[in-house]
Coordinates of C-alpha atoms and ligand atoms in Angstrom, one line a residue:
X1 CA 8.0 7.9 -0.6
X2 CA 9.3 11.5 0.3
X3 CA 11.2 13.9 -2.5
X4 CA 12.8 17.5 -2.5
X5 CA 10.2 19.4 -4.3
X6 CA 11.9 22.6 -6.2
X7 CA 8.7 24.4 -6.7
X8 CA 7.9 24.0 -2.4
X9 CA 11.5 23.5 -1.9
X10 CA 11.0 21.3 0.9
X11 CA 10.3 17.4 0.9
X12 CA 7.3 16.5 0.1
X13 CA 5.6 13.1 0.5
X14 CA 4.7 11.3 -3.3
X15 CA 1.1 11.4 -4.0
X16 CA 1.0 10.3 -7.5
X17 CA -2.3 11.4 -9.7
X18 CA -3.5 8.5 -10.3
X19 CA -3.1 5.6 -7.7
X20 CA -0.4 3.1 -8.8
X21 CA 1.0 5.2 -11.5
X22 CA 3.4 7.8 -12.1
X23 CA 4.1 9.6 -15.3
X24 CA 7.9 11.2 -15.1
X25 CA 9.0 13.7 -17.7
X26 CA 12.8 13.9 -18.2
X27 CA 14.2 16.9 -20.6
X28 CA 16.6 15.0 -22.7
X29 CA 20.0 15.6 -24.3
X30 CA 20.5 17.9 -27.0
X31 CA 22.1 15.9 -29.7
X32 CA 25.4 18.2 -31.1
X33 CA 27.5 16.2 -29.4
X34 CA 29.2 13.4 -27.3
X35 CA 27.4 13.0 -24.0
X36 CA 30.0 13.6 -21.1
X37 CA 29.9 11.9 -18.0
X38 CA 28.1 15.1 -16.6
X39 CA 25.2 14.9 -18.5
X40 CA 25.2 11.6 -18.0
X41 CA 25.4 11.4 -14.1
X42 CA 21.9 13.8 -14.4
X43 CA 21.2 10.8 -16.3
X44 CA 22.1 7.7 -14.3
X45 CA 20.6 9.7 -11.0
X46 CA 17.0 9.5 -13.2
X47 CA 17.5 6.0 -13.7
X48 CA 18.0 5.6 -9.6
X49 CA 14.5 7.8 -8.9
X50 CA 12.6 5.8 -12.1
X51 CA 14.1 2.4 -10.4
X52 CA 13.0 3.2 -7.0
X53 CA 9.9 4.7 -7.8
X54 CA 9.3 0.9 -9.4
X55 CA 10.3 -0.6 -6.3
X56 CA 8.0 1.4 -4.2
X57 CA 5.2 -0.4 -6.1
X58 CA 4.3 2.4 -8.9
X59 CA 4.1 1.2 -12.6
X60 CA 6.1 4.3 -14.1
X61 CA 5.8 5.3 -17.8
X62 CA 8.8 7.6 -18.0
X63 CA 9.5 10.1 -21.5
X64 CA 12.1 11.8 -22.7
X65 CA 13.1 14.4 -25.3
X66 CA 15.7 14.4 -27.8
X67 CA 16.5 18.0 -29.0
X68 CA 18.0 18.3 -32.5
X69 CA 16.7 22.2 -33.3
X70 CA 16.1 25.1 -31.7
X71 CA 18.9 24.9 -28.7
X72 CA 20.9 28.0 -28.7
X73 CA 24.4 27.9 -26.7
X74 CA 22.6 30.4 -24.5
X75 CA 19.1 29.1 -22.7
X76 CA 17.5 31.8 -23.8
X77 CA 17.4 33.1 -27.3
X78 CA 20.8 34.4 -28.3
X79 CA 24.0 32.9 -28.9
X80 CA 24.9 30.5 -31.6
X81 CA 22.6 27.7 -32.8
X82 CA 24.2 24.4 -31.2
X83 CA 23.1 21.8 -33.9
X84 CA 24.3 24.2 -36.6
X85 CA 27.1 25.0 -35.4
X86 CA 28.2 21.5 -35.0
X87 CA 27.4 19.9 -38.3
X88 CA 29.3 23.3 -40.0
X89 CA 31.8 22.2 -38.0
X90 CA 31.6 18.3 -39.2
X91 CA 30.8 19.0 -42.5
X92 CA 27.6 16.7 -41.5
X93 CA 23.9 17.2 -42.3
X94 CA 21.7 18.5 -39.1
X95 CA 19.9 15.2 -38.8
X96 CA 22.7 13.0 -39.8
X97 CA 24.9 14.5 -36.8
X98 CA 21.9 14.9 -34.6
X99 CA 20.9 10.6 -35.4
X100 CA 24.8 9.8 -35.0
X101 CA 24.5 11.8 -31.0
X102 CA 21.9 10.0 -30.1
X103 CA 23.1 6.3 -30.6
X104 CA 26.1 7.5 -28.9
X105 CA 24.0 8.9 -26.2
X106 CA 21.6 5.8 -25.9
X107 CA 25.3 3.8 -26.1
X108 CA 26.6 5.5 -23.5
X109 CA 23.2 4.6 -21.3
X110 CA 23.5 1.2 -22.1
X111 CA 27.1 0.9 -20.5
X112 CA 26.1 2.5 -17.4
X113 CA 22.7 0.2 -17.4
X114 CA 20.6 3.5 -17.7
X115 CA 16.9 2.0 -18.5
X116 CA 16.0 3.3 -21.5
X117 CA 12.6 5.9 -20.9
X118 CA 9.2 4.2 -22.0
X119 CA 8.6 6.9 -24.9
X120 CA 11.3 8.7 -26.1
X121 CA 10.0 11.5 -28.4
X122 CA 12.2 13.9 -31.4
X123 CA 11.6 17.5 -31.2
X124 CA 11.8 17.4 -35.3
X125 CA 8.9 14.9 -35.6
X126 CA 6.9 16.9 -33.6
X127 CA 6.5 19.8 -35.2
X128 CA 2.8 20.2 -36.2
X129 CA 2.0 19.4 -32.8
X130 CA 4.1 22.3 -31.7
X131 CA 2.5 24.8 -34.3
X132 CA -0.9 23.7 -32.9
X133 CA 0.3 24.5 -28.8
X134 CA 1.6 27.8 -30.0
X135 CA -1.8 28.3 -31.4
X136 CA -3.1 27.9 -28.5
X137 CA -1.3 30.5 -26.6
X138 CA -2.1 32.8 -29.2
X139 CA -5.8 32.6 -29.2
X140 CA -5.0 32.6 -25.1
X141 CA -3.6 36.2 -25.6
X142 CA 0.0 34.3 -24.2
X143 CA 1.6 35.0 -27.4
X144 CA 2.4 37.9 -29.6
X145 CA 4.2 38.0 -33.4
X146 CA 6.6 41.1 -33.3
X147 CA 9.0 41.5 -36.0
X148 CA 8.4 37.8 -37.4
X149 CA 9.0 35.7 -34.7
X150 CA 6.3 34.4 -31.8
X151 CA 7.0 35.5 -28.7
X152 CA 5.5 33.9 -24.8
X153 CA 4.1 37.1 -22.9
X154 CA 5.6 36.0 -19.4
X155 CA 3.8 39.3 -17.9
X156 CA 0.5 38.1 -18.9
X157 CA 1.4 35.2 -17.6
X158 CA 0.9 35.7 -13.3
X159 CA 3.2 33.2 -12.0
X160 CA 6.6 33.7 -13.7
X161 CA 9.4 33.2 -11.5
X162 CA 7.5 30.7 -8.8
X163 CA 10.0 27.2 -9.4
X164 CA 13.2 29.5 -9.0
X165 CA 11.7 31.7 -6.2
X166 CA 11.9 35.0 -7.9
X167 CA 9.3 37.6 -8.4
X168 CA 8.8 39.0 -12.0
X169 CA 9.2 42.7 -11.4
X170 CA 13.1 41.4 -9.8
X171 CA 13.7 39.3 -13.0
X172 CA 13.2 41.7 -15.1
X173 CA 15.0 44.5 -13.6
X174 CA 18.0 41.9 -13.4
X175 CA 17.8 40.6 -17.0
X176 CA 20.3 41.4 -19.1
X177 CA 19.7 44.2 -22.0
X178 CA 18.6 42.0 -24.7
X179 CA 19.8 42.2 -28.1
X180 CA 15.9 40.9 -29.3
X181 CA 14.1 44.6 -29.1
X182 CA 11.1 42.8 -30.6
X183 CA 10.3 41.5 -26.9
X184 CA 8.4 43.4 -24.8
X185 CA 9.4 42.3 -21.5
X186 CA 13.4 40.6 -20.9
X187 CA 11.6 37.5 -19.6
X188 CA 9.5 36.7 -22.7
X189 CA 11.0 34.2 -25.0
X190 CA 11.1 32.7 -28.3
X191 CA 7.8 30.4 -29.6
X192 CA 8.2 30.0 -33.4
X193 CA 11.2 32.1 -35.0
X194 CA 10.7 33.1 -38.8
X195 CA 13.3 35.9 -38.6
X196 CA 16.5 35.6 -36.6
X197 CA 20.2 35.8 -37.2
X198 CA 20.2 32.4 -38.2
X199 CA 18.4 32.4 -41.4
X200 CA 20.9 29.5 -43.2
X201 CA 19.0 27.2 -40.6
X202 CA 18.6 24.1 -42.8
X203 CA 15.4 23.0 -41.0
X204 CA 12.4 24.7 -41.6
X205 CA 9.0 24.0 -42.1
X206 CA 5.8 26.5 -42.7
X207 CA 3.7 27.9 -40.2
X208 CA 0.6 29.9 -39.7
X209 CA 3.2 32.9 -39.1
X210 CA 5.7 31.7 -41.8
X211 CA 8.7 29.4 -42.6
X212 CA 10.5 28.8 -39.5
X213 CA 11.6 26.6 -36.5
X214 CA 10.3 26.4 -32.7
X215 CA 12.5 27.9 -29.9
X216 CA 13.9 25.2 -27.5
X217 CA 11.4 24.6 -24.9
X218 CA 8.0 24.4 -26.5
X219 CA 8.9 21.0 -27.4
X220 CA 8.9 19.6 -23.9
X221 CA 5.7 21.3 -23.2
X222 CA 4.0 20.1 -26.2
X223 CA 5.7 16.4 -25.8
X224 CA 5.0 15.7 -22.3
X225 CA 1.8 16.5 -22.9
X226 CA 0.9 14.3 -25.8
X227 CA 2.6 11.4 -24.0
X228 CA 1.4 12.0 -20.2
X229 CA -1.7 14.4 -20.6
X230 CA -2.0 17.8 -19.2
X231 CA -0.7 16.8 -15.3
X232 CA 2.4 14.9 -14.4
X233 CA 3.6 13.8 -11.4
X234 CA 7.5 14.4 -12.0
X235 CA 9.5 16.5 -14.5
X236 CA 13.4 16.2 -13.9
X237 CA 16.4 17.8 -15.1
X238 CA 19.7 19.8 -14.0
X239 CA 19.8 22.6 -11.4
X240 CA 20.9 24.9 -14.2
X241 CA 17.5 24.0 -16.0
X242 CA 15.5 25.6 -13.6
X243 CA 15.9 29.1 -13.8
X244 CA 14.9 29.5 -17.2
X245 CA 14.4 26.4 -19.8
X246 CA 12.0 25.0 -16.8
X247 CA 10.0 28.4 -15.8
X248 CA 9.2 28.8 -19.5
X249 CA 8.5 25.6 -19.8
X250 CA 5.9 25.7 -16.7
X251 CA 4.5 29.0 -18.5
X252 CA 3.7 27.7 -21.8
X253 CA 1.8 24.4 -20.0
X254 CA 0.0 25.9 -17.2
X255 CA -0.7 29.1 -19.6
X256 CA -2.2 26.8 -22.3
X257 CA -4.3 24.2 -20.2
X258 CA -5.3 26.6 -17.4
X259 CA -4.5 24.5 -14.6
X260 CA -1.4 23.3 -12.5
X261 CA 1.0 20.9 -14.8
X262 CA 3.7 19.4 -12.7
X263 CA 3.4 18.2 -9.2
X264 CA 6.8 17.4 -8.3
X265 CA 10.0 19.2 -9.6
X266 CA 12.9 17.2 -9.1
X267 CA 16.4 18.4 -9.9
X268 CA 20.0 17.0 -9.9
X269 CA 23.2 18.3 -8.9
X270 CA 25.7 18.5 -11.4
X271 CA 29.2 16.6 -11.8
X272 CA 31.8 19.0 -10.9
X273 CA 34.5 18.8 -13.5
X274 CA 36.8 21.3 -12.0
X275 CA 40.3 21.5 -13.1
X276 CA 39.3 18.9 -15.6
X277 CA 40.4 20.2 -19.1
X278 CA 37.6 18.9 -21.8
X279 CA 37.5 20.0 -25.7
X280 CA 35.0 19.1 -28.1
X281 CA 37.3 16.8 -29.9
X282 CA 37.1 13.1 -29.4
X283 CA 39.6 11.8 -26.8
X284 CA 40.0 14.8 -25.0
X285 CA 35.9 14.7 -23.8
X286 CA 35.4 12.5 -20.7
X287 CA 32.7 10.3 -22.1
X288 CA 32.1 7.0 -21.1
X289 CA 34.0 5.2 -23.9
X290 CA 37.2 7.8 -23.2
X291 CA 36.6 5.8 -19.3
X292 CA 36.8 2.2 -20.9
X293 CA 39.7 3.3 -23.0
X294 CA 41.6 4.3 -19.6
X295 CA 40.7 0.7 -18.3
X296 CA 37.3 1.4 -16.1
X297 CA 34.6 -0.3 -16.0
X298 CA 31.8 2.0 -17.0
X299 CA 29.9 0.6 -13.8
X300 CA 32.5 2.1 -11.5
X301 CA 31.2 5.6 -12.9
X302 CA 27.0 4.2 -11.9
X303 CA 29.1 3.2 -8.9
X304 CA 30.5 6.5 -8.2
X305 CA 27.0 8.3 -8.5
X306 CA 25.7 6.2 -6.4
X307 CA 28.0 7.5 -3.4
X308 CA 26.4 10.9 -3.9
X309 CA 23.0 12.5 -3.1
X310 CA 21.5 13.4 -6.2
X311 CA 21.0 17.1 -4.7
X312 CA 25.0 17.1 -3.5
X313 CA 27.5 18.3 -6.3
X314 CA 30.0 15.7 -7.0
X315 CA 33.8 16.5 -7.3
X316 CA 34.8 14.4 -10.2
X317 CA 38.5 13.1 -9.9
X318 CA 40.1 10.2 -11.4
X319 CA 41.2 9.2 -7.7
X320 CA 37.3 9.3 -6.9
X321 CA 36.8 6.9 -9.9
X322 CA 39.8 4.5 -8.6
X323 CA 37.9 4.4 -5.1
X324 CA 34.8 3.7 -7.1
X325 CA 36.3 0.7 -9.6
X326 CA 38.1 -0.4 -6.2
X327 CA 35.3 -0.7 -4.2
X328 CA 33.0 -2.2 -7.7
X329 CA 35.8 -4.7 -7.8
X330 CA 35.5 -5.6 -4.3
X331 CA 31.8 -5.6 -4.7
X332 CA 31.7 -8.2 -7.6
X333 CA 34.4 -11.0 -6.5
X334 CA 32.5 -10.5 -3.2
X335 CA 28.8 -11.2 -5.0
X336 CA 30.6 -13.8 -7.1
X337 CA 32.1 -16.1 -3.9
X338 CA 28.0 -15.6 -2.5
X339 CA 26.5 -16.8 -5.4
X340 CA 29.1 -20.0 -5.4
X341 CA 27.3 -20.8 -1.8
X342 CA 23.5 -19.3 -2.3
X343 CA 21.6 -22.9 -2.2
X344 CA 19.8 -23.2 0.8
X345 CA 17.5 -22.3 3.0
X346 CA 16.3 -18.7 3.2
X347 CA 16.3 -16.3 6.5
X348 CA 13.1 -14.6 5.5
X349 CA 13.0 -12.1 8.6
X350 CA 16.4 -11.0 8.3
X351 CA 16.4 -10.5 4.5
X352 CA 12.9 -8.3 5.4
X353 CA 14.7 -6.3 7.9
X354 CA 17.9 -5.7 5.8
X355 CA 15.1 -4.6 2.6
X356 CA 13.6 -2.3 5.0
X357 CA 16.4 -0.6 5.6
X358 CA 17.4 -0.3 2.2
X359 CA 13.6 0.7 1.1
X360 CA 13.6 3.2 4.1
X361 CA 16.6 5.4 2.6
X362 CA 15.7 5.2 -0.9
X363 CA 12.1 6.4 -0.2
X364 CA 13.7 9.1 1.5
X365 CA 14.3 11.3 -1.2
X366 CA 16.5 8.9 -2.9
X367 CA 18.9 8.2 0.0
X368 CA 21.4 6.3 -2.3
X369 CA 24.5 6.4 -0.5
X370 CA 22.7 5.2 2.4
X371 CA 20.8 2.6 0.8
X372 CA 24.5 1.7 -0.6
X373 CA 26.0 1.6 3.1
X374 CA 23.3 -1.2 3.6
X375 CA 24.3 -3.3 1.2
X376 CA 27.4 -3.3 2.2
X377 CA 26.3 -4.6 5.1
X378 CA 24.5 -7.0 3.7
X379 CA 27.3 -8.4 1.8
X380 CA 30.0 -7.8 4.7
X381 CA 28.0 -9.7 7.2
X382 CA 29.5 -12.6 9.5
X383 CA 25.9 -13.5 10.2
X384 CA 24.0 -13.9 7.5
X385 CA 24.1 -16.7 5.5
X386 CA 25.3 -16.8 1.7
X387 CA 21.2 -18.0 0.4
X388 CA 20.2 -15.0 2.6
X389 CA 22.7 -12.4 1.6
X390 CA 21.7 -13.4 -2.2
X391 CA 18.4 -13.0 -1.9
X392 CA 19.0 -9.7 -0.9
X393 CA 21.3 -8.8 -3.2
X394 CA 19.3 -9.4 -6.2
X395 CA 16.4 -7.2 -4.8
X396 CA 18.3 -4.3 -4.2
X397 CA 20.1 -4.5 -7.7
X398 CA 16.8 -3.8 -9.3
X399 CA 17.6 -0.4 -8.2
X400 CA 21.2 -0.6 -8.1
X401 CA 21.4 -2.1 -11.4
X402 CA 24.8 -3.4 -11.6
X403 CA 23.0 -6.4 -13.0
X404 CA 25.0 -8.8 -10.2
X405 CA 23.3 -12.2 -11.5
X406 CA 26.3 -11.6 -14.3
X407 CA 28.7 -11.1 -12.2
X408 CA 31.4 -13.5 -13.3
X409 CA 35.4 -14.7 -12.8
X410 CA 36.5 -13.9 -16.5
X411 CA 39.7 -15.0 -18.0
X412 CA 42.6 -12.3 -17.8
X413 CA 45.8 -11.8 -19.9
X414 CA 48.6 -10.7 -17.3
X415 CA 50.7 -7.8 -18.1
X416 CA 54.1 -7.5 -17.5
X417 CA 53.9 -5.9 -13.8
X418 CA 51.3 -8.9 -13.3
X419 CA 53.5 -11.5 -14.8
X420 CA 56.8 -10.1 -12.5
X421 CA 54.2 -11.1 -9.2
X422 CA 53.4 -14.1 -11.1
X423 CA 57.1 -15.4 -11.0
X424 CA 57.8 -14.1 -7.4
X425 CA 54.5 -16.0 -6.1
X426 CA 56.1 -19.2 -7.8
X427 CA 59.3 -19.2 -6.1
X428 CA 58.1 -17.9 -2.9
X429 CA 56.0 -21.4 -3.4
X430 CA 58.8 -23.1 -4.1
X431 CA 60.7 -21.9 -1.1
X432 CA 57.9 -22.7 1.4
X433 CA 57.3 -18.7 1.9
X434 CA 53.2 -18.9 2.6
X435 CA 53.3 -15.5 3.9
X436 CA 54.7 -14.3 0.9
X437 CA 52.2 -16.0 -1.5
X438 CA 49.2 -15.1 0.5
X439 CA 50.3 -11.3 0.3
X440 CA 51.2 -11.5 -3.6
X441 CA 47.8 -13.0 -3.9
X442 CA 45.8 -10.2 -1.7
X443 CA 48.0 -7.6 -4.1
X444 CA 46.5 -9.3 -7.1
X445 CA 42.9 -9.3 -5.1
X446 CA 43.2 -5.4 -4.9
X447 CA 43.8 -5.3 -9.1
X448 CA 40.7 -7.1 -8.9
X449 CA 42.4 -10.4 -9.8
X450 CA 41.7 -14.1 -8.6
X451 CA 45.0 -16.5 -9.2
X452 CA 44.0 -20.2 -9.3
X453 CA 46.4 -23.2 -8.7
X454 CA 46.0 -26.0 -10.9
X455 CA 46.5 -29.6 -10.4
X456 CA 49.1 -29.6 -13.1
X457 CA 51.2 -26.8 -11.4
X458 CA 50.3 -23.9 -13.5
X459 CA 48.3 -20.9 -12.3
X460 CA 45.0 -19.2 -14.0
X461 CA 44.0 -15.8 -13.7
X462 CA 40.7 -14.8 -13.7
X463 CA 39.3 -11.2 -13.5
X464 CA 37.0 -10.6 -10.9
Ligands
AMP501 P1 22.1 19.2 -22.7 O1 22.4 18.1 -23.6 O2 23.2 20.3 -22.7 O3 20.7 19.8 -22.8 O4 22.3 18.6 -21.2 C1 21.6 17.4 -20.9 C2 21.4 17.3 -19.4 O5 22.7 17.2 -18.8 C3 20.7 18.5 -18.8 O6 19.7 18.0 -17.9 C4 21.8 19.2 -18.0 O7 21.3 19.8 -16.8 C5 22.7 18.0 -17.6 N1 24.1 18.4 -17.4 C6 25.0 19.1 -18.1 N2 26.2 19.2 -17.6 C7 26.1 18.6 -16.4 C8 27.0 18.3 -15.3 N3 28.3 18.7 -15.3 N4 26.6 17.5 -14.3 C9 25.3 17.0 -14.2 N5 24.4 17.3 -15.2 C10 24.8 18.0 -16.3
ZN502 ZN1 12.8 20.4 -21.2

């Protein structure tokens, strides 16, 4: 198994710490709102590295944060607090809007057949156990109190600026003028604030340095560490992570055990949303739900980011998503006719050549529009046989989880465009026009619809 390192930036091959294991840290969503289908595609590509990771042979106990304090709209510490900001806005209480994100989030995963992660952790119950960390870093000489708040040294720190290739003395001469004069260096960050310009914040709980909240990122620090121990093999997130919730992040941990914490840094492109107008408002926000209200299936979206390298951006367009239900309806009425024919016997070299295949470009670096081409194959071929071909199938869905042993013909209600074909199938019937009715029906095959003829003379339509 080979994956893009960011802190080498090369590929490396996967040595995982302890043999047969691998412990994967994913930062999480920060609850103020609905999940788009950006955050989401970060999302979905975790789910293809945790799945194929499993399928490699490693037993993977995967955690994940869910932020509901500290996040300001800037990474760093100024802007407006996000979860504040939102429940002024909604007239909601912090926790009550941060709880009501999160089953939307975890909602939203479910639809796309996101697994959910093996721990998944609140930043607001882990509070004491941030206190203690920051502790820590204090008695390490990491961390200094200046005008109330606990700030991270990153100058006493040596390696600052090593996961996004920059050297310290650069950072800082390109870091914007900060409006915090209480830090002594740009870089440094926010710990533990007792003081800021967000004194109304409605949670807060005492400290050793006073009544306050943690910044963002100490929780992933202190969380993957009390779930996964002091080393991981894999912490994820976006590109725009990197640069600075990530560096802190790898500052506080390595400054506070002593020792390397993360092995492999893996990091996903984002879902270009160009030209696509989104506000905050329900409706308007392309999440997942807004998809199934314009008639997708929220698989042709897993389907979609499966076409793309997680380290490629992806254009999002809704003639992209079209290609993508298209080619997920194909896929299914396809799987479906197969799994009418799969008794018999077995071709168990050919369906060990076709997994190899598949195996070979998802353990490289998570090849999955490659490993999608094969399938394809798979499915397409005139010389495999339909026990063989499912076989396959249902070993490359565990990483492709479109969960195929459901696929199924379901009933469908025609609309009026459907019903006009309906009526001109009928009386191209009746008039002995075969070439007619075959091409209404391959029109209604493209909809993703089966018409059946019944013995009494009517027709059923089923969805495939
Ligand atoms: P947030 O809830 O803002 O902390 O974001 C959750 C995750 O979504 C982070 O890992 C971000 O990097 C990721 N993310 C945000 N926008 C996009 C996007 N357009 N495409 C891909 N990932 C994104
Ligand atoms: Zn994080």
């Amino acid at each position: 198994m080979k994956l893009y390192n960011t802190l080498t930036r090369k590929i490396d091959e996967f040595e995982p710490i302890e043999a047969g294991h691998v412990k994967m840290y994913c930062c999480g969503p920060t609850v103020y709102s609905w999940p788009h289908i950006g955050n989401l595609r970060t999302y979905l590509n975790e789910d293809f590295l945790r799945r194929t990771l499993v399928r490699a042979g490693y037993d993977v106990t995967h955690v994940m944060n869910i932020t509901d304090v500290g996040h300001l709209t800037s990474d760093g510490d100024t802007g407006e607090d996000k979860m504040l900001k939102a429940a002024e806005k909604e007239k909601m209480d912090v926790l009550a809007l941060a709880r009501k994100y999160e089953n939307s989030f975890f909602e939203q995963c479910q639809a796309l057949h996101i697994l959910r992660p093996t721990v998944v952790c609140r930043a607001t119950e882990h509070i004491d156990d941030m206190i203690a960390f920051v502790k820590k870093l204090e008695e390490k000489g990491l961390a200094y109190v200046a005008g109330g708040n606990v700030y991270f040294d990153t100058v006493k720190f040596g390696s600052y600026g090593t996961l996004s290739g920059q050297n310290l003395a650069s950072l800082q001469h390109g870091a914007r003028v900060e409006e915090d004069t209480n830090k002594r260096n740009p870089t440094d960050f926010v710990l533990w604030f007792t003081s800021s310009k967000f004194e109304n914040q409605i949670l807060q709980w005492d400290s050793p340095w006073g009544r306050g909240y943690p910044g963002w990122h100490i929780e992933c620090s202190v969380m993957s560490s009390k779930y996964l121990g002091e080393r991981i093999d894999i912490h994820c997130g976006g590109v725009d992570h990197i640069a600075v919730h990530h560096e802190n992040e790898r500052a506080q941990s390595e400054g506070c055990f002593g020792h390397k914490w993360v092995n492999y840094w893996v990091h996903n492109e984002w879902l270009q949303l160009k030209g696509i107008k989104m506000s905050k408002s329900l409706g308007n926000i392309l999440t997942v739900a807004a998809l199934k209200e314009k008639g997708y299936d929220p698989l042709a979206y897993r389907y979609l980011a499966l076409t793309a390298h997680y380290k490629s951006p992806l254009l999002f367009t809704f003639e992209a998503l079209d290609s993508a239900q298209k080619a997920y309806d194909n896929l299914k009425a396809r799987v479906i006719e197969i799994k009418k024919n799969s008794q018999g016997n077995i071709d168990d070299a050919a369906k060990a050549e076709a997994l190899a295949r598949f195996d070979a470009a998802l353990f490289n670096d998570v090849g999955t529009p490659q490993a999608l081409a094969v399938m394809w194959e798979v499915v397409k071929s005139g010389t495999l046989s339909a026990p063989t071909k499912w076989a396959i199938l249902q070993e490359m869905d565990t990483v492709l989880g479109f969960d195929m042993a459901d696929f199924k013909e379901e009933a469908y209600t025609p609309d009026a465009e459907i019903e006009a074909l309906l009526q001109e199938r009928k009386e191209a019937r009746a008039a002995k026009n075969w070439a007619r009715s075959d091409e209404i029906r391959n029109l209604l095959a493209e909809k993703g619809l089966a018409v059946k003829d019944m013995p009494d003379g009517s027709v059923q339509l089923m969805r495939l």
